Short mmCIF file of C-alpha atoms in Angstrom, two decimals:
data_model
loop_
_atom_site.label_atom_id
_atom_site.label_comp_id
_atom_site.label_asym_id
_atom_site.label_seq_id
_atom_site.Cartn_x
_atom_site.Cartn_y
_atom_site.Cartn_z
CA MET A 1325 0.06 -0.11 0.00
CA GLU A 1326 0.96 3.75 -0.44
CA LEU A 1327 1.26 5.77 2.78
CA GLN A 1328 0.09 9.32 2.60
CA ALA A 1329 2.64 11.24 4.80
CA ILE A 1330 3.39 14.67 6.25
CA ILE A 1331 6.47 16.17 7.82
CA VAL A 1332 6.15 18.69 10.62
CA GLU A 1333 9.56 19.89 11.45
CA ASP A 1334 10.80 23.65 12.06
CA GLU A 1335 14.36 23.15 10.74
CA ALA A 1336 14.48 23.30 6.95
CA ASN A 1337 17.71 21.32 6.73
CA SER A 1338 16.23 18.48 8.71
CA ARG A 1339 13.09 18.48 6.52
CA GLU A 1340 15.18 18.13 3.49
CA ILE A 1341 17.27 15.23 4.86
CA LEU A 1342 13.99 13.45 6.04
CA ARG A 1343 12.31 14.19 2.61
CA ASN A 1344 15.29 12.73 0.80
CA TYR A 1345 15.64 9.75 2.84
CA ILE A 1346 11.90 8.81 2.52
CA SER A 1347 12.20 9.41 -1.10
CA LYS A 1348 15.28 7.20 -1.63
CA TYR A 1349 14.77 4.38 0.88
CA CYS A 1350 10.90 4.20 1.83
CA ASN A 1351 9.02 2.81 -1.10
CA GLY A 1352 5.31 3.32 -1.05
CA VAL A 1353 5.29 6.70 0.86
CA LYS A 1354 3.79 9.80 -0.73
CA LEU A 1355 4.72 13.18 0.86
CA LEU A 1356 1.72 15.46 0.96
CA GLY A 1357 3.20 18.33 2.52
CA GLU A 1358 5.55 19.86 5.14
CA ALA A 1359 5.03 22.20 7.92
CA ALA A 1360 7.44 24.33 9.82
CA HIS A 1361 5.29 24.56 13.17
CA ILE A 1362 2.33 22.93 14.78
CA GLU A 1363 -0.50 25.21 13.65
CA GLU A 1364 0.69 24.73 10.14
CA GLY A 1365 0.94 20.97 10.70
CA ILE A 1366 -2.65 20.77 12.02
CA THR A 1367 -3.91 22.66 8.96
CA LEU A 1368 -2.23 20.09 6.67
CA ILE A 1369 -3.53 17.12 8.74
CA ASN A 1370 -7.09 18.39 8.51
CA LYS A 1371 -6.70 18.92 4.94
CA TYR A 1372 -5.09 15.78 3.80
CA ARG A 1373 -5.96 13.21 6.49
CA PRO A 1374 -2.65 11.53 6.13
CA ASP A 1375 -1.80 7.90 7.34
CA VAL A 1376 1.43 8.95 9.10
CA VAL A 1377 2.97 12.12 10.33
CA PHE A 1378 6.73 12.59 10.94
CA LEU A 1379 7.01 14.85 13.98
CA ASP A 1380 9.72 16.83 15.50
CA VAL A 1381 9.24 17.50 19.16
CA GLU A 1382 10.44 21.08 19.82
CA MET A 1383 8.93 23.72 17.45
CA PRO A 1384 7.87 27.16 17.47
CA PHE A 1385 4.37 27.85 18.89
CA GLY A 1386 4.16 24.62 20.73
CA ASN A 1387 5.59 20.99 20.50
CA ALA A 1388 4.67 17.77 19.09
CA PHE A 1389 2.52 16.66 22.07
CA ASP A 1390 0.56 20.02 21.75
CA LEU A 1391 -0.31 19.02 18.13
CA LEU A 1392 -1.44 15.35 19.23
CA ASP A 1393 -3.42 16.88 22.03
CA LYS A 1394 -5.30 19.02 19.52
CA ILE A 1395 -6.38 16.18 17.52
CA PRO A 1396 -7.80 13.74 20.09
CA ASP A 1397 -9.55 11.38 17.60
CA ARG A 1398 -6.63 11.18 15.14
CA THR A 1399 -6.67 8.43 12.59
CA PHE A 1400 -2.82 8.83 11.53
CA GLU A 1401 0.15 7.27 13.22
CA ALA A 1402 2.87 9.46 14.60
CA ILE A 1403 6.62 8.80 13.99
CA PHE A 1404 8.70 10.94 16.30
CA VAL A 1405 12.01 12.43 14.75
CA THR A 1406 13.98 14.20 17.29
CA ALA A 1407 17.53 14.94 18.70
CA TYR A 1408 16.14 14.56 22.24
CA ASN A 1409 15.89 11.12 23.90
CA GLN A 1410 14.11 12.47 27.14
CA TYR A 1411 10.74 12.58 25.17
CA ALA A 1412 10.54 8.84 24.58
CA MET A 1413 8.29 8.23 27.53
CA ASP A 1414 5.97 11.10 26.59
CA ALA A 1415 5.89 9.72 23.05
CA LEU A 1416 4.86 6.44 24.27
CA ASN A 1417 2.17 7.88 26.38
CA HIS A 1418 0.86 9.74 23.25
CA HIS A 1419 0.73 6.31 21.44
CA ALA A 1420 3.58 7.15 18.97
CA ALA A 1421 4.18 4.37 16.48
CA TYR A 1422 7.97 4.79 16.47
CA TYR A 1423 10.66 7.05 17.99
CA LEU A 1424 13.61 7.94 15.76
CA MET A 1425 16.61 9.68 16.94
CA LYS A 1426 18.68 12.35 15.01
CA PRO A 1427 20.66 11.73 12.95
CA ILE A 1428 18.45 9.56 11.43
CA ASN A 1429 19.55 5.83 11.05
CA ILE A 1430 18.16 4.64 7.61
CA ASP A 1431 17.39 1.07 8.69
CA GLU A 1432 15.38 2.30 11.62
CA LEU A 1433 13.42 4.73 9.42
CA ILE A 1434 12.58 1.72 7.05
CA LYS A 1435 11.55 -0.17 10.14
CA ALA A 1436 9.36 2.67 11.33
CA VAL A 1437 7.70 2.98 7.82
CA ASP A 1438 7.16 -0.82 7.60
CA TYR A 1439 5.61 -1.01 11.07
CA VAL A 1440 3.00 1.75 10.09
CA LYS A 1441 2.34 0.12 6.85
CA ALA A 1442 1.59 -3.24 8.60
CA ILE A 1443 -1.00 -1.47 10.93
CA LYS A 1444 -2.60 0.46 7.99
CA GLU A 1445 -2.81 -2.46 5.75
CA LYS A 1446 -4.65 -4.49 8.55
CA GLU A 1447 -6.96 -1.48 9.19
CA ASN A 1448 -7.75 -0.84 5.45
CA ALA A 1449 -8.34 -4.67 4.95
CA LEU A 1450 -10.73 -4.97 8.12
CA GLU A 1451 -12.54 -1.46 7.88
CA GLY A 1452 -16.15 -2.04 7.26
CA GLN A 1453 -16.08 -5.87 6.85
CA VAL A 1454 -17.22 -8.71 8.91
CA LEU A 1455 -13.92 -9.90 10.21
CA LYS A 1456 -12.22 -13.30 9.55
CA THR A 1457 -10.16 -14.52 12.49
CA ALA A 1458 -7.17 -16.68 12.65
CA PRO A 1459 -7.94 -20.15 14.30
CA LEU A 1460 -8.94 -19.30 17.75
CA LYS A 1461 -9.31 -21.47 20.92
CA THR A 1462 -12.68 -20.85 22.64
CA GLU A 1463 -13.54 -24.29 24.01
CA GLY A 1464 -12.85 -24.67 27.65
CA LYS A 1465 -14.23 -23.80 31.03
CA ILE A 1466 -13.44 -21.23 33.71
CA THR A 1467 -14.40 -21.07 37.49
CA LEU A 1468 -15.61 -17.77 38.95
CA PRO A 1469 -14.97 -17.62 42.68
CA GLN A 1470 -18.06 -16.60 44.72
CA GLN A 1471 -18.91 -16.32 48.41
CA ASP A 1472 -20.48 -19.76 48.53
CA GLY A 1473 -18.27 -21.65 46.24
CA PHE A 1474 -17.52 -20.96 42.57
CA GLN A 1475 -19.43 -20.82 39.30
CA VAL A 1476 -18.30 -22.87 36.11
CA LEU A 1477 -18.64 -20.97 32.77
CA ASP A 1478 -17.93 -22.00 29.21
CA VAL A 1479 -15.17 -19.81 28.12
CA GLY A 1480 -16.91 -19.34 24.75
CA ASP A 1481 -20.03 -17.83 26.40
CA ILE A 1482 -17.98 -14.85 27.62
CA PHE A 1483 -18.27 -11.69 25.42
CA PHE A 1484 -16.01 -9.39 27.31
CA CYS A 1485 -14.70 -8.63 30.67
CA LYS A 1486 -14.71 -5.13 32.09
CA ALA A 1487 -12.51 -3.83 34.90
CA ASP A 1488 -14.38 -2.29 37.94
CA ASP A 1489 -11.67 -1.24 40.41
CA ASN A 1490 -10.71 -4.50 42.13
CA TYR A 1491 -13.67 -6.24 40.64
CA THR A 1492 -14.52 -7.55 37.25
CA GLU A 1493 -17.75 -7.55 35.33
CA ILE A 1494 -18.20 -10.67 33.12
CA TYR A 1495 -20.60 -9.99 30.29
CA LEU A 1496 -22.46 -12.97 28.78
CA GLU A 1497 -25.13 -12.83 26.09
CA HIS A 1498 -28.10 -12.00 28.45
CA LYS A 1499 -26.50 -11.20 31.83
CA LYS A 1500 -23.54 -9.85 33.77
CA ILE A 1501 -21.70 -11.40 36.65
CA LEU A 1502 -19.53 -9.40 39.16
CA VAL A 1503 -16.42 -11.23 40.36
CA SER A 1504 -14.06 -9.90 43.21
CA LYS A 1505 -10.96 -10.44 41.10
CA THR A 1506 -9.12 -7.90 39.01
CA LEU A 1507 -9.20 -7.76 35.22
CA LYS A 1508 -5.52 -8.74 35.24
CA TYR A 1509 -6.41 -11.93 36.97
CA PHE A 1510 -8.79 -12.89 34.05
CA GLU A 1511 -6.34 -11.82 31.56
CA GLU A 1512 -3.89 -14.55 33.03
CA ALA A 1513 -6.50 -17.06 33.49
CA LEU A 1514 -7.77 -16.69 29.93
CA GLN A 1515 -4.22 -16.91 28.51
CA GLY A 1516 -4.07 -19.29 25.48
CA TYR A 1517 -7.85 -18.62 24.68
CA ALA A 1518 -9.09 -16.12 22.21
CA PHE A 1519 -9.08 -13.12 24.41
CA ALA A 1520 -7.33 -9.82 23.78
CA ARG A 1521 -6.63 -6.95 26.16
CA ILE A 1522 -7.79 -4.03 23.96
CA HIS A 1523 -7.92 -1.42 26.60
CA LYS A 1524 -7.09 -0.82 30.39
CA SER A 1525 -10.79 -1.63 30.96
CA TYR A 1526 -11.55 -4.30 28.59
CA LEU A 1527 -10.72 -8.03 27.82
CA VAL A 1528 -12.68 -9.14 24.80
CA ASN A 1529 -13.35 -12.49 23.28
CA VAL A 1530 -11.89 -11.98 19.72
CA ALA A 1531 -14.27 -14.63 18.52
CA GLU A 1532 -17.20 -12.32 19.06
CA VAL A 1533 -15.71 -9.38 17.27
CA VAL A 1534 -17.44 -8.70 13.92
CA LYS A 1535 -16.15 -5.19 13.09
CA TYR A 1536 -13.39 -2.96 13.73
CA LYS A 1537 -13.79 0.92 13.28
CA LYS A 1538 -10.70 3.01 12.59
CA GLY A 1539 -9.34 5.79 14.89
CA LYS A 1540 -6.26 6.50 17.08
CA GLY A 1541 -7.10 3.29 18.71
CA GLY A 1542 -10.46 2.75 17.13
CA SER A 1543 -13.20 0.52 18.43
CA VAL A 1544 -14.65 -3.05 17.97
CA ILE A 1545 -18.16 -4.07 17.61
CA LEU A 1546 -19.24 -7.50 19.02
CA SER A 1547 -21.81 -9.85 17.68
CA ASN A 1548 -24.38 -8.71 20.24
CA GLY A 1549 -24.03 -4.98 18.93
CA LYS A 1550 -21.74 -3.81 21.90
CA GLU A 1551 -19.13 -1.22 20.89
CA LEU A 1552 -15.90 -1.10 23.04
CA SER A 1553 -13.07 1.29 22.51
CA VAL A 1554 -9.52 0.13 21.62
CA SER A 1555 -6.62 1.86 23.17
CA ALA A 1556 -3.90 2.91 20.59
CA SER A 1557 -1.23 1.09 22.47
CA LYS A 1558 -3.37 -2.12 22.18
CA LYS A 1559 -4.36 -1.65 18.47
CA ALA A 1560 -1.64 -3.71 16.84
CA GLU A 1561 -2.15 -6.60 19.32
CA LEU A 1562 -5.84 -6.79 18.48
CA LEU A 1563 -5.28 -6.63 14.76
CA SER A 1564 -2.74 -9.46 14.86
CA TYR A 1565 -5.79 -11.81 15.49
CA PHE A 1566 -7.27 -11.21 12.15
CA GLN A 1567 -6.36 -12.20 8.59
#
């Protein structure tokens, strides 16, 4: 696929280097425009709706994080390109796809672009379709501890689990069960089955997912019509379940 890209970088020399590297070494990337500060970058993003934005951190009139905060429902992936390594954790918290250090390592640039391509190819293939999953294991049983003993459930009957502080709500087709265990407990208990942690609050039965909707993280729609948010940091993990 061809990635539609924008560069947001205040230094003309750095823009030129990145532009030349992308043109020479990154097949399938089309540069739609370049911006020298975040307001100009936001204008270009709203105009072109790119797949990926190459972002410097420190710029006039704000920084890269200000730009990302002003586009909360972004659909593009962000690749940071900076001379400063102290922003790596902030970039992670803002769900950056990749963090490149200046001077740019060409192999790392290619890896970053390939990583974004893989995400976008999955999204484009799955958007608006009933999904086809890879072979998934859903047969088995799990016990839910209760005050007077435990309840036995078929794993395949669980649509999703939702965190509620130190409790977890287990959602079945027609009812909800509250269990005094954390979501992390069920994530570990259901390891090996078709369950994906798509958000800090949700553990979903992938076999019940019928649609994925794009976004910074996006959302999934289950076979019962329930729509659940996907965090950006969990998106790649979720999409890996589908063909």
